[in-house]
Coordinates of N, CA and C in Angstrom, one line a residue:
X1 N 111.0 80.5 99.9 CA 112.4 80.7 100.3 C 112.5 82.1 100.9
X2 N 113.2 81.9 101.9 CA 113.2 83.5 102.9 C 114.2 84.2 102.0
X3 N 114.2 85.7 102.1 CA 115.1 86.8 101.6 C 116.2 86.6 102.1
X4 N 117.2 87.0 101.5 CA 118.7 87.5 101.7 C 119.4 88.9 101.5
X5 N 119.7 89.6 102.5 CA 120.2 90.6 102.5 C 122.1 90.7 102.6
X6 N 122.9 91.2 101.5 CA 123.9 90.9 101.4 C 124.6 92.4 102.1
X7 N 125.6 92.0 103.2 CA 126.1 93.3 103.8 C 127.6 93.6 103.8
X8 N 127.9 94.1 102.8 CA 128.9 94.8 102.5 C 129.7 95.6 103.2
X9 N 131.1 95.2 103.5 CA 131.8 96.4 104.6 C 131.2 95.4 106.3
X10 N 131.0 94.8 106.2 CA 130.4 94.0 107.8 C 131.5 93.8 108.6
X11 N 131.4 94.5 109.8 CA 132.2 94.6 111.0 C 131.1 94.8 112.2
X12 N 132.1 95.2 113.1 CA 132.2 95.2 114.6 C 130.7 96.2 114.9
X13 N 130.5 96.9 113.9 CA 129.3 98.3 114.3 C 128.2 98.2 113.0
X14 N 128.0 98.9 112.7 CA 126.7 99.3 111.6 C 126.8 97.9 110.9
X15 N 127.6 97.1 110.4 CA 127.5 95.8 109.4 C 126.5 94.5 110.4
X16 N 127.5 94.4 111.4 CA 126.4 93.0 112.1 C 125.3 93.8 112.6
X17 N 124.7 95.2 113.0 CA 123.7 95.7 113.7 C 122.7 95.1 112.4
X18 N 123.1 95.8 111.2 CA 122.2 95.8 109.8 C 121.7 93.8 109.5
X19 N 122.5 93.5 109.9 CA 122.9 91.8 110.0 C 121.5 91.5 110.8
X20 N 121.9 91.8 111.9 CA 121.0 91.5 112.9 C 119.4 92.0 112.8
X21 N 119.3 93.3 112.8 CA 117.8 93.8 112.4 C 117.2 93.2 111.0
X22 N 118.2 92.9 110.2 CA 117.0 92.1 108.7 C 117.3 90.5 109.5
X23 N 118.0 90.3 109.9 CA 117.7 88.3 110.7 C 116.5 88.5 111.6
X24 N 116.3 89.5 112.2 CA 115.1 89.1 112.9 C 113.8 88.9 112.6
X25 N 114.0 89.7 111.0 CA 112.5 90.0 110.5 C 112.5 88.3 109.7
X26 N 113.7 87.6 109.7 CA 113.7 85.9 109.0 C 114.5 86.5 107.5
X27 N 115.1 87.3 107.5 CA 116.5 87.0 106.3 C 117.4 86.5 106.5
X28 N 118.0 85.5 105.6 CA 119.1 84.9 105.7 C 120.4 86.5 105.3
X29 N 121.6 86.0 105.5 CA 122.3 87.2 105.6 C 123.9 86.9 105.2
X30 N 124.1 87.6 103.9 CA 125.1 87.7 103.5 C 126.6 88.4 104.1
X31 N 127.5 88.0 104.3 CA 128.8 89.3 105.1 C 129.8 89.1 104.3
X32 N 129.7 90.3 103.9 CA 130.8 90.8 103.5 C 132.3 91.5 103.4
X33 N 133.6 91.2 104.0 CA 134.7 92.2 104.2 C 135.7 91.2 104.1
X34 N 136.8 91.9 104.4 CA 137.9 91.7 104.1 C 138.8 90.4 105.0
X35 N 138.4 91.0 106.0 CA 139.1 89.4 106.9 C 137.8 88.6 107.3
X36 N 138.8 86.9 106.6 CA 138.2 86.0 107.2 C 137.4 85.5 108.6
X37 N 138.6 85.8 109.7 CA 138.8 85.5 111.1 C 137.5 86.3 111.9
X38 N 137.3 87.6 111.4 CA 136.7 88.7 112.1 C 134.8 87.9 111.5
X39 N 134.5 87.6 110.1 CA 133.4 87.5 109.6 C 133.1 85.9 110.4
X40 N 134.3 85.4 110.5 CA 133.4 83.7 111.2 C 133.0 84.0 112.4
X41 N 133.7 85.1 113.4 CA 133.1 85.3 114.6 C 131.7 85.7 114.5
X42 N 131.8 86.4 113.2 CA 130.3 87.3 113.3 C 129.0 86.2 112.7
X43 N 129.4 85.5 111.6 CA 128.5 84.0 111.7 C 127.8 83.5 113.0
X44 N 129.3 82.9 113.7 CA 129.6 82.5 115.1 C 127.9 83.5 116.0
X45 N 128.2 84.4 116.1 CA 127.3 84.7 117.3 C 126.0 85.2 116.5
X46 N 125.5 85.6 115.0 CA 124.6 85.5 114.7 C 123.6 84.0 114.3
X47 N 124.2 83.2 114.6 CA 123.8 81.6 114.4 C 123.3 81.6 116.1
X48 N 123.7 82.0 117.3 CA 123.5 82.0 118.2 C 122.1 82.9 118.5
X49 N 122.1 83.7 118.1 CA 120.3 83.9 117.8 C 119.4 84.1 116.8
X50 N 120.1 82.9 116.3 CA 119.0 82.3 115.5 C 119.2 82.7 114.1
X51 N 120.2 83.3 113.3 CA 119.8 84.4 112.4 C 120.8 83.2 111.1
X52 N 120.5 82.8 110.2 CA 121.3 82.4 109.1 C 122.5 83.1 108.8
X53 N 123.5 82.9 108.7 CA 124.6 83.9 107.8 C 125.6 82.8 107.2
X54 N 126.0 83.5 106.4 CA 127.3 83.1 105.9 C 128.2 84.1 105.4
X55 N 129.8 83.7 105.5 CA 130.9 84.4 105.5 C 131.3 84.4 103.7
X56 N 131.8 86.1 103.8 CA 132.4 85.5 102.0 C 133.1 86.7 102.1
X57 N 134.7 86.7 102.5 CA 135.9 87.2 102.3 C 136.3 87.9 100.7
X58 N 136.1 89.5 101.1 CA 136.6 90.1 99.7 C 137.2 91.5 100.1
X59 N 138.2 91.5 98.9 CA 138.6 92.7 99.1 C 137.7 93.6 98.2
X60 N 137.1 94.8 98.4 CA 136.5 95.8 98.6 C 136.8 96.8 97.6
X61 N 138.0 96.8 97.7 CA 138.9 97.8 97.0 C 139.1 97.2 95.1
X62 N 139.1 95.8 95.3 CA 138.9 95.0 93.7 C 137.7 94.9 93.4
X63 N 137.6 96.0 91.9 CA 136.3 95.9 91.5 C 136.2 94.8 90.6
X64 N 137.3 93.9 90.1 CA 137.3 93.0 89.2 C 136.8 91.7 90.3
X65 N 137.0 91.9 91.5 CA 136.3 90.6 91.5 C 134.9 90.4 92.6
X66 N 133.7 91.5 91.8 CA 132.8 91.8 92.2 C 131.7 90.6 91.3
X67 N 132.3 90.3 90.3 CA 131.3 89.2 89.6 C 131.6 87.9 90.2
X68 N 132.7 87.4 90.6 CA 132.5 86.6 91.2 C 132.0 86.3 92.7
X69 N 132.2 87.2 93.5 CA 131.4 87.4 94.5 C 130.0 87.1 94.7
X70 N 129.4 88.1 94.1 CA 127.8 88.0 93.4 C 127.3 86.5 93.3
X71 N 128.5 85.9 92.0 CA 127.9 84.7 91.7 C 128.1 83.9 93.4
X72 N 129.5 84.1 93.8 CA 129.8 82.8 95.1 C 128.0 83.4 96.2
X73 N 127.6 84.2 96.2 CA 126.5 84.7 96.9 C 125.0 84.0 96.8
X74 N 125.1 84.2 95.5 CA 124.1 83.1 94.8 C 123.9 82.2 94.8
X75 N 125.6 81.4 94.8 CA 125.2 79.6 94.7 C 124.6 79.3 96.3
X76 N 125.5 80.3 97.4 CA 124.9 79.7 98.9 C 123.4 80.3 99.0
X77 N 122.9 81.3 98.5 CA 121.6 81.6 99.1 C 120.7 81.4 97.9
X78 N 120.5 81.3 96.8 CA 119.7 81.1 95.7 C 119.6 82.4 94.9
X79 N 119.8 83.5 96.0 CA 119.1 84.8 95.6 C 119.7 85.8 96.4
X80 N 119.6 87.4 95.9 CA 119.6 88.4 96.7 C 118.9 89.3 96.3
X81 N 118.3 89.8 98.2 CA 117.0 90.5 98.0 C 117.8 92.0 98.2
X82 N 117.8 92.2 98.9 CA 118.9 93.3 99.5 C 120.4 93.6 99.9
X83 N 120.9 94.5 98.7 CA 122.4 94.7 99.5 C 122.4 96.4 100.4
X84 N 123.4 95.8 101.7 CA 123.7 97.3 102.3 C 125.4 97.4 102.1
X85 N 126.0 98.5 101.6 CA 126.8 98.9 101.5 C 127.4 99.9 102.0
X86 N 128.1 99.4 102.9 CA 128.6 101.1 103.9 C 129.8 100.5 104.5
X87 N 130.8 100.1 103.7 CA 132.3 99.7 104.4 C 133.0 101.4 104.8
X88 N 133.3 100.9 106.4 CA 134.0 102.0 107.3 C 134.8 102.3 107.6
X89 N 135.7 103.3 106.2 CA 137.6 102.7 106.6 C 137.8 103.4 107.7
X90 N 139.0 103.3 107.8 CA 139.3 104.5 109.1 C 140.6 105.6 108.1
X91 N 140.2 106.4 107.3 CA 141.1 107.3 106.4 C 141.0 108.8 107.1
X92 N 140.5 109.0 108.0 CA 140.1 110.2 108.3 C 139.9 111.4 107.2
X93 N 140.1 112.2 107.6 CA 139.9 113.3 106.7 C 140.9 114.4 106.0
X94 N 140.8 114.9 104.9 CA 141.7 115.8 104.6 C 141.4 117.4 104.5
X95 N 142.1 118.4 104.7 CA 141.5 119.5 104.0 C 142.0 119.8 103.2
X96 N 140.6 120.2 102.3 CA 140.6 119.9 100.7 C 141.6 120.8 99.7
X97 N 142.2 122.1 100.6 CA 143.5 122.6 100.3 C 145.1 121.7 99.9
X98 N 144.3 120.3 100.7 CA 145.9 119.3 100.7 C 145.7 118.4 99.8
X99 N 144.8 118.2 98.9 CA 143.7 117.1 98.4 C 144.7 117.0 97.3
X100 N 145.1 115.8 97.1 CA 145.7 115.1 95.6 C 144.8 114.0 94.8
X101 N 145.4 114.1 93.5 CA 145.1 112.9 92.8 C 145.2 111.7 93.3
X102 N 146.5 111.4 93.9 CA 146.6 110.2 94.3 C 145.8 109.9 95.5
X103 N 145.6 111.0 96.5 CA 145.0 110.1 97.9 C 143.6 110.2 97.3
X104 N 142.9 110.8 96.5 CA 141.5 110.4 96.1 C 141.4 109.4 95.3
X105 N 142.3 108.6 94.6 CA 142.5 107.4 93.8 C 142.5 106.3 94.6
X106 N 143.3 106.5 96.1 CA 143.5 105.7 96.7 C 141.5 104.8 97.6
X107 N 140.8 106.2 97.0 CA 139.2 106.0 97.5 C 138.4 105.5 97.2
X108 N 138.7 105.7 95.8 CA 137.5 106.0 94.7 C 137.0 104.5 94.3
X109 N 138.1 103.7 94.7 CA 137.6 101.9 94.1 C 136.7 101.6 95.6
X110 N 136.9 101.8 96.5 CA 136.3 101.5 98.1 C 135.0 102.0 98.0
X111 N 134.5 103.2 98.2 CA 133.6 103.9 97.7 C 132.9 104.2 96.3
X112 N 133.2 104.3 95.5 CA 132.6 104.5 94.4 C 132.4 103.6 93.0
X113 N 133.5 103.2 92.9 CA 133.5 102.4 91.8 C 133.3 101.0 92.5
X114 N 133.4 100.3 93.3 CA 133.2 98.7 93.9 C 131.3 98.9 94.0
X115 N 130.8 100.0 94.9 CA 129.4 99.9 94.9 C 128.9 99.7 93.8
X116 N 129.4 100.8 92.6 CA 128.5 100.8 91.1 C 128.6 99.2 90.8
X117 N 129.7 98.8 90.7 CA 129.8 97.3 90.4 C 129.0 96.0 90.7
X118 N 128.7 96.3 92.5 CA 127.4 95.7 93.0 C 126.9 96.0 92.0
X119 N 125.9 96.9 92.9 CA 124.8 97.6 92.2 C 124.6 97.2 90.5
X120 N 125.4 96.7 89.8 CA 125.1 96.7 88.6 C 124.9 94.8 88.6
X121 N 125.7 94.4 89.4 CA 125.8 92.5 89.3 C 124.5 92.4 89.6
X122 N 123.7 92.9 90.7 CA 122.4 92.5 91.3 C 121.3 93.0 90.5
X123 N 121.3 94.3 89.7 CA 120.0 94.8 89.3 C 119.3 93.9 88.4
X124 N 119.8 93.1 87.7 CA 118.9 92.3 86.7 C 117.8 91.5 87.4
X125 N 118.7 90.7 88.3 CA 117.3 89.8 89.1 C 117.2 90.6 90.0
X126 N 117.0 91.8 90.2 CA 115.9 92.9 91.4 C 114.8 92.9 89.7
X127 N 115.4 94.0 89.1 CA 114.1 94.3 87.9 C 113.3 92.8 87.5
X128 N 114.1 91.9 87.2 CA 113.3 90.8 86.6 C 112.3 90.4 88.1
X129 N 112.9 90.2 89.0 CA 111.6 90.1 90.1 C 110.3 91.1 90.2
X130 N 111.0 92.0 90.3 CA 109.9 93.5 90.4 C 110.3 93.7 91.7
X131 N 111.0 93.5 92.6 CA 111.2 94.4 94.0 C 112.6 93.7 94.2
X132 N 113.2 94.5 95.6 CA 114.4 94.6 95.8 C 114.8 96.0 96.4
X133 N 115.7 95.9 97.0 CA 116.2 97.2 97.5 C 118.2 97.4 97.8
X134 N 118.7 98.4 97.4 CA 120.0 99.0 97.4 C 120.2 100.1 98.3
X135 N 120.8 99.5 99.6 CA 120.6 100.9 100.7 C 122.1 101.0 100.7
X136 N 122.7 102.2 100.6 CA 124.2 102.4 101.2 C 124.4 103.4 101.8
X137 N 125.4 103.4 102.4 CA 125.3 104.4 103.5 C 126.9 105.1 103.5
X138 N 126.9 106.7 103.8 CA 127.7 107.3 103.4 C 128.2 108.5 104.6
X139 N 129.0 109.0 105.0 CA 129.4 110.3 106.0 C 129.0 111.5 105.4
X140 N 128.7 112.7 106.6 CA 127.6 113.7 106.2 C 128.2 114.7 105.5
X141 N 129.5 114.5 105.3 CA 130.7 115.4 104.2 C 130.0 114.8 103.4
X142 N 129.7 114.1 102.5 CA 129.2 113.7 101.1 C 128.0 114.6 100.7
X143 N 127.2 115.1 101.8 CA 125.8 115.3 101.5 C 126.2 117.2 101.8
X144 N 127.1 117.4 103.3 CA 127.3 118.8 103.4 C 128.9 119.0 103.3
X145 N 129.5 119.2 102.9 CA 130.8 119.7 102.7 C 130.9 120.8 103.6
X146 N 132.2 120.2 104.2 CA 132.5 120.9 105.8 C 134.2 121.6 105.3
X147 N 135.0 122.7 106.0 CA 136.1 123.0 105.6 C 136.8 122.2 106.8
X148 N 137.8 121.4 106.4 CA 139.0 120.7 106.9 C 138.1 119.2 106.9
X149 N 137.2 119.1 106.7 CA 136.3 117.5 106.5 C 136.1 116.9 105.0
X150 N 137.4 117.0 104.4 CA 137.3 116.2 102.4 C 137.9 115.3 102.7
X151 N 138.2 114.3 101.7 CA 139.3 113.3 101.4 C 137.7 112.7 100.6
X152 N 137.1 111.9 101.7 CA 136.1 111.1 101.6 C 134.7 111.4 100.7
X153 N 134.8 112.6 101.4 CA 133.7 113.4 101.1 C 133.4 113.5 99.7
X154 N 134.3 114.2 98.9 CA 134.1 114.1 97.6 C 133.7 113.1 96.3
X155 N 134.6 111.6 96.7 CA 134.1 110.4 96.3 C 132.9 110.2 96.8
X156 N 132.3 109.9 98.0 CA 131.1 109.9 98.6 C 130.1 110.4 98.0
X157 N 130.1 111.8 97.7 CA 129.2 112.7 96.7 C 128.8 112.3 95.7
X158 N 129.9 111.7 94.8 CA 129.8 111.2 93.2 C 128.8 110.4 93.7
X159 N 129.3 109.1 94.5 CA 128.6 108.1 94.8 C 126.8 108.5 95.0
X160 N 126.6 109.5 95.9 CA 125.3 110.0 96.1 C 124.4 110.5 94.9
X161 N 125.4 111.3 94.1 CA 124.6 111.2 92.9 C 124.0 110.7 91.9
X162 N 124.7 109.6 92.0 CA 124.3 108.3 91.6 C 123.4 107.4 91.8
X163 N 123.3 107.5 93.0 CA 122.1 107.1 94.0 C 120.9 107.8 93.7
X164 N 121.0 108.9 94.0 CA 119.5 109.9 93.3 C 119.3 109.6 91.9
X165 N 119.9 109.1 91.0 CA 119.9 109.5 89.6 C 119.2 108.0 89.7
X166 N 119.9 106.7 89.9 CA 119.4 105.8 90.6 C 118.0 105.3 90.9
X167 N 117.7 106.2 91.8 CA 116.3 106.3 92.5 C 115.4 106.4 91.4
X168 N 116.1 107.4 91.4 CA 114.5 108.0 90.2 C 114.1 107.1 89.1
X169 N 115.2 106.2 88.7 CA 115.3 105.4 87.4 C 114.8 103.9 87.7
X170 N 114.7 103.5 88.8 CA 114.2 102.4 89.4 C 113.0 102.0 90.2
X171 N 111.9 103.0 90.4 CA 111.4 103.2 91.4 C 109.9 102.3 90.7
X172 N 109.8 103.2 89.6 CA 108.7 102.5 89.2 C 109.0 100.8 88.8
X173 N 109.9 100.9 88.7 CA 110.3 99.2 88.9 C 110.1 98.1 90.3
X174 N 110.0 98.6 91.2 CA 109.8 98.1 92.4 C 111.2 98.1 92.7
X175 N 112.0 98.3 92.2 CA 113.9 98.3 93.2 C 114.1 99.8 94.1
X176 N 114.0 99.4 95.8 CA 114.3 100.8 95.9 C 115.7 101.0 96.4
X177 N 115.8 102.3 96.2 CA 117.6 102.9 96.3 C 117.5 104.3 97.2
X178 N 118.1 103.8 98.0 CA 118.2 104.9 99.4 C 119.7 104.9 100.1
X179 N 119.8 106.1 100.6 CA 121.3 106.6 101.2 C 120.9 106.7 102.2
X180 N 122.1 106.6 103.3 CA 122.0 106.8 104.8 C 123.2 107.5 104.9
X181 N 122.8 108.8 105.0 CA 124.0 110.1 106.1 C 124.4 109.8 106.8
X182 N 125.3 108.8 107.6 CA 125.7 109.5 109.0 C 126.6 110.1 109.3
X183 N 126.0 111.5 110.2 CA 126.0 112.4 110.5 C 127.3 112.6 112.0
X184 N 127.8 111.0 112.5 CA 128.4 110.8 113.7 C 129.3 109.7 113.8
X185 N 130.0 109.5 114.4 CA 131.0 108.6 114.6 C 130.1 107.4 114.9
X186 N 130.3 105.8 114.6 CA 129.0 105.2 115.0 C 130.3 103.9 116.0
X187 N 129.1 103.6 117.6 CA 130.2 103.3 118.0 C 130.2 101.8 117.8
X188 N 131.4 101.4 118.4 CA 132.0 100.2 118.4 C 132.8 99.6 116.9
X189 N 132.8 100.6 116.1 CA 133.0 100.6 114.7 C 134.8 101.0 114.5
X190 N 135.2 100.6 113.7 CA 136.9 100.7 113.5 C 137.4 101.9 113.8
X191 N 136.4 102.7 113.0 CA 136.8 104.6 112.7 C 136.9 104.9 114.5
X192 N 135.5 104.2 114.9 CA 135.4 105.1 116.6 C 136.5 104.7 117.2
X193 N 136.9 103.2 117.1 CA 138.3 103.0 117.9 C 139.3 103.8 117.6
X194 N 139.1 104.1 116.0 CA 140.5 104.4 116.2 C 141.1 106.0 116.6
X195 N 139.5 106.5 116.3 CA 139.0 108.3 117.5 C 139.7 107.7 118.9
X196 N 139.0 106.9 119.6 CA 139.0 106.9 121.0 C 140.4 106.7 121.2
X197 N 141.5 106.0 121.0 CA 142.4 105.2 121.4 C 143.4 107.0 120.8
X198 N 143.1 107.6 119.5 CA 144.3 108.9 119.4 C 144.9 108.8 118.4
X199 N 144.6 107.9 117.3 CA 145.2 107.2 116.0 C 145.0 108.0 115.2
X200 N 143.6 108.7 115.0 CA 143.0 109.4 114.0 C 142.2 111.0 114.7
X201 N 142.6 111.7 114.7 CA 142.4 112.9 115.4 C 141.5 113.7 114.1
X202 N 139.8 114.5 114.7 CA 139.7 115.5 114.1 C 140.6 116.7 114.0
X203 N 140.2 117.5 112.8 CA 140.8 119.0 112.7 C 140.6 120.0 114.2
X204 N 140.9 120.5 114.7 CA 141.4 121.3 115.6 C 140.4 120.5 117.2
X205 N 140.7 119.6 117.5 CA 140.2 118.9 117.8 C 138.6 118.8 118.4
X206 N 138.0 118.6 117.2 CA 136.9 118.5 117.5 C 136.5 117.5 118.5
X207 N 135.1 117.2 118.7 CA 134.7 116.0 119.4 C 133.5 115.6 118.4
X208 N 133.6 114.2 118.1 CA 132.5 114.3 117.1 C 131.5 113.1 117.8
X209 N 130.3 113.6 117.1 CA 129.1 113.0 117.9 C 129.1 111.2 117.9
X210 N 128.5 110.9 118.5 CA 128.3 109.5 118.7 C 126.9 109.0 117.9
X211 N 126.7 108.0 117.6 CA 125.6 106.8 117.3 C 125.2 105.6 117.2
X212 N 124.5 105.4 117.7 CA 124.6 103.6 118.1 C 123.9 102.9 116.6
X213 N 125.0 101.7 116.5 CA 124.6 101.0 115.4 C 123.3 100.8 114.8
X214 N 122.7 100.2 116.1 CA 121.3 99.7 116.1 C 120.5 100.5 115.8
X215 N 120.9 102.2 116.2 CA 119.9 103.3 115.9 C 119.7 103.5 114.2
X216 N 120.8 103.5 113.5 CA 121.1 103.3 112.1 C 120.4 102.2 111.3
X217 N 121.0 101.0 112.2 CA 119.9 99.4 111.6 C 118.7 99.7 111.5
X218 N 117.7 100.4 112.6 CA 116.4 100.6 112.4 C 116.1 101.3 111.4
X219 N 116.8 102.8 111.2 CA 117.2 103.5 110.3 C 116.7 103.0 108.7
X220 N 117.4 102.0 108.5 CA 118.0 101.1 107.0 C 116.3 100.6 107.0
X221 N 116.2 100.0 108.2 CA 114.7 99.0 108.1 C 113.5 99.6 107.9
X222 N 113.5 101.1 108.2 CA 111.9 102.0 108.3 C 112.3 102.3 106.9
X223 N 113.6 102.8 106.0 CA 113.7 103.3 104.9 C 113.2 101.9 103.9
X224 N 113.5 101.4 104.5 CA 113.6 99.7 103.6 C 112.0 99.7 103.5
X225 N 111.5 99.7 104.5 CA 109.7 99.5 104.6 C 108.7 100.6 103.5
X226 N 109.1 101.9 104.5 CA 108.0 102.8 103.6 C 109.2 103.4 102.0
X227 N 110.0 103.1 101.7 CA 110.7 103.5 100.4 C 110.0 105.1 100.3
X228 N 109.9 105.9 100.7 CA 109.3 107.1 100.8 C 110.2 108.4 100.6
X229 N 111.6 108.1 100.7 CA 112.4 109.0 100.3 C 113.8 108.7 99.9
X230 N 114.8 109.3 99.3 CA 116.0 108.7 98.7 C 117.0 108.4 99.6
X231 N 116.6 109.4 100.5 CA 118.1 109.6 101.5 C 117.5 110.3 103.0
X232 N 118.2 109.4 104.4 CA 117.9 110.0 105.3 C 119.3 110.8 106.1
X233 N 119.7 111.6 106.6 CA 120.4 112.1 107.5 C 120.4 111.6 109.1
X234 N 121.0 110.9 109.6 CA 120.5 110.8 111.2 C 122.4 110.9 111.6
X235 N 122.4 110.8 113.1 CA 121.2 111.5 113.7 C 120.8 113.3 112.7
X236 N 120.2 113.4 112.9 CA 119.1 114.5 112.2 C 120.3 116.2 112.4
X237 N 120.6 116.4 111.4 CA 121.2 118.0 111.0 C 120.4 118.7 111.2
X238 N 119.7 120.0 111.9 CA 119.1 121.3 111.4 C 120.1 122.4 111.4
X239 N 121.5 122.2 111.7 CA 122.2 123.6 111.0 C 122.4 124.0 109.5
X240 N 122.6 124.6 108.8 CA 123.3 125.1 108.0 C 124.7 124.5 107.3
X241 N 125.3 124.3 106.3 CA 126.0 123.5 106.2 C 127.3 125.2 106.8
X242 N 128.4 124.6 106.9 CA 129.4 126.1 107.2 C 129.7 126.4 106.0
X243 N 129.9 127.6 106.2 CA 130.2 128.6 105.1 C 131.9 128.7 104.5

């Protein structure tokens, strides 16, 4: 029976690229988000080359109904080998001088608390098999804290830590657990529309970098292969985080 990789947050950029690079290698392929309409298109043109998928409508933000998910996942594929988790809201950013309880509440089920919940539905049959892998992927405020770049950032963090703590706890198990930085706007993705079009403005107007999905997909698939480190950054930081 071929693997199944379940992809969480699956849209228009990084979700079908990740879709696409594990279909080619012959995984069937799990999607995951919020609207119906948008995930049958994406069935629709991955059945078109050749790649298995199926659609399974959730909200993201309900962590109560992450067990049933899991199971509806199971009955269509038998199994899951791999989940990627990297849903892309478009919340932009806060600076952390303006930061409330509430707009961090408003994050914390999207990012933090809905992954642990995966993450916790799937580990039994990863350990009971001996392999498996948990890749999620996070913005580079999580990993460097930037001034006028929080909201996200700080949930994202927790989440990271977790990840590491994670890592380390599972490894000798054959389950691996890896984060993906990015570091850039990735394009064709909601957030980039909603940069390009004027909806969501950086702080003093920056211009923030670009990345192609597919660059990231590969990304997920080399980390997936050699399991050799916890977390990658791309595209690749060598500054300093700011002061």
């Amino acid at each position: 029976m071929s693997k199944v990789i379940a992809v969480f947050g699956a849209g228009t950029g990084l979700g079908v690229a990740v879709a696409r690079r594990f279909g080619r290698e012959g995984y069937r392929v799990a999607l995951v988000a919020r609207r119906r309409e948008r995930l049958d298109t994406l069935v629709e043109q991955l059945a078109t080359e050749g790649i298995e998928a199926a659609a399974f409508p959730a909200d993201l933000t309900d962590t109560t109904a992450v067990p049933a998910l899991i199971a509806a996942i199971r009955a269509r594929f038998g199994r899951i080998d791999v989940i990627e988790y990297a849903p892309i809201g478009v919340t932009g950013f806060t600076p952390a001088a303006e930061l409330d309880g509430e707009k961090l509440t408003s994050l914390v089920h999207l990012y933090l608390l809905t992954p642990v919940e995966v993450i916790r539905a799937v580990l039994p049959e990863m350990t009971e098999r001996g392999d498996g892998a948990i890749l999620v992927g996070h913005g580079l405020s999580a990993a460097r804290p930037m001034p006028y770049l929080s909201g996200v950032g700080p949930v994202m963090a927790a989440t990271r830590n977790y990840l590491y703590s994670l890592h380390g706890e599972l490894a000798d198990q054959g389950v691996y657990v890896g984060t993906l930085a990015v570091s850039a706007l990735i394009t064709g993705s909601e957030a980039h529309q909603a940069f390009a079009s004027g909806n969501v403005a950086m702080p003093d107007g920056m211009e923030p970098p670009l990345v192609s999905p597919d660059d990231l997909a590969d990304r997920y698939w080399e980390m997936y292969g050699k399991r050799d480190r916890v977390e990658q950054i791309h595209p690749p930081i060598d500054a300093a985080p700011a002061a």
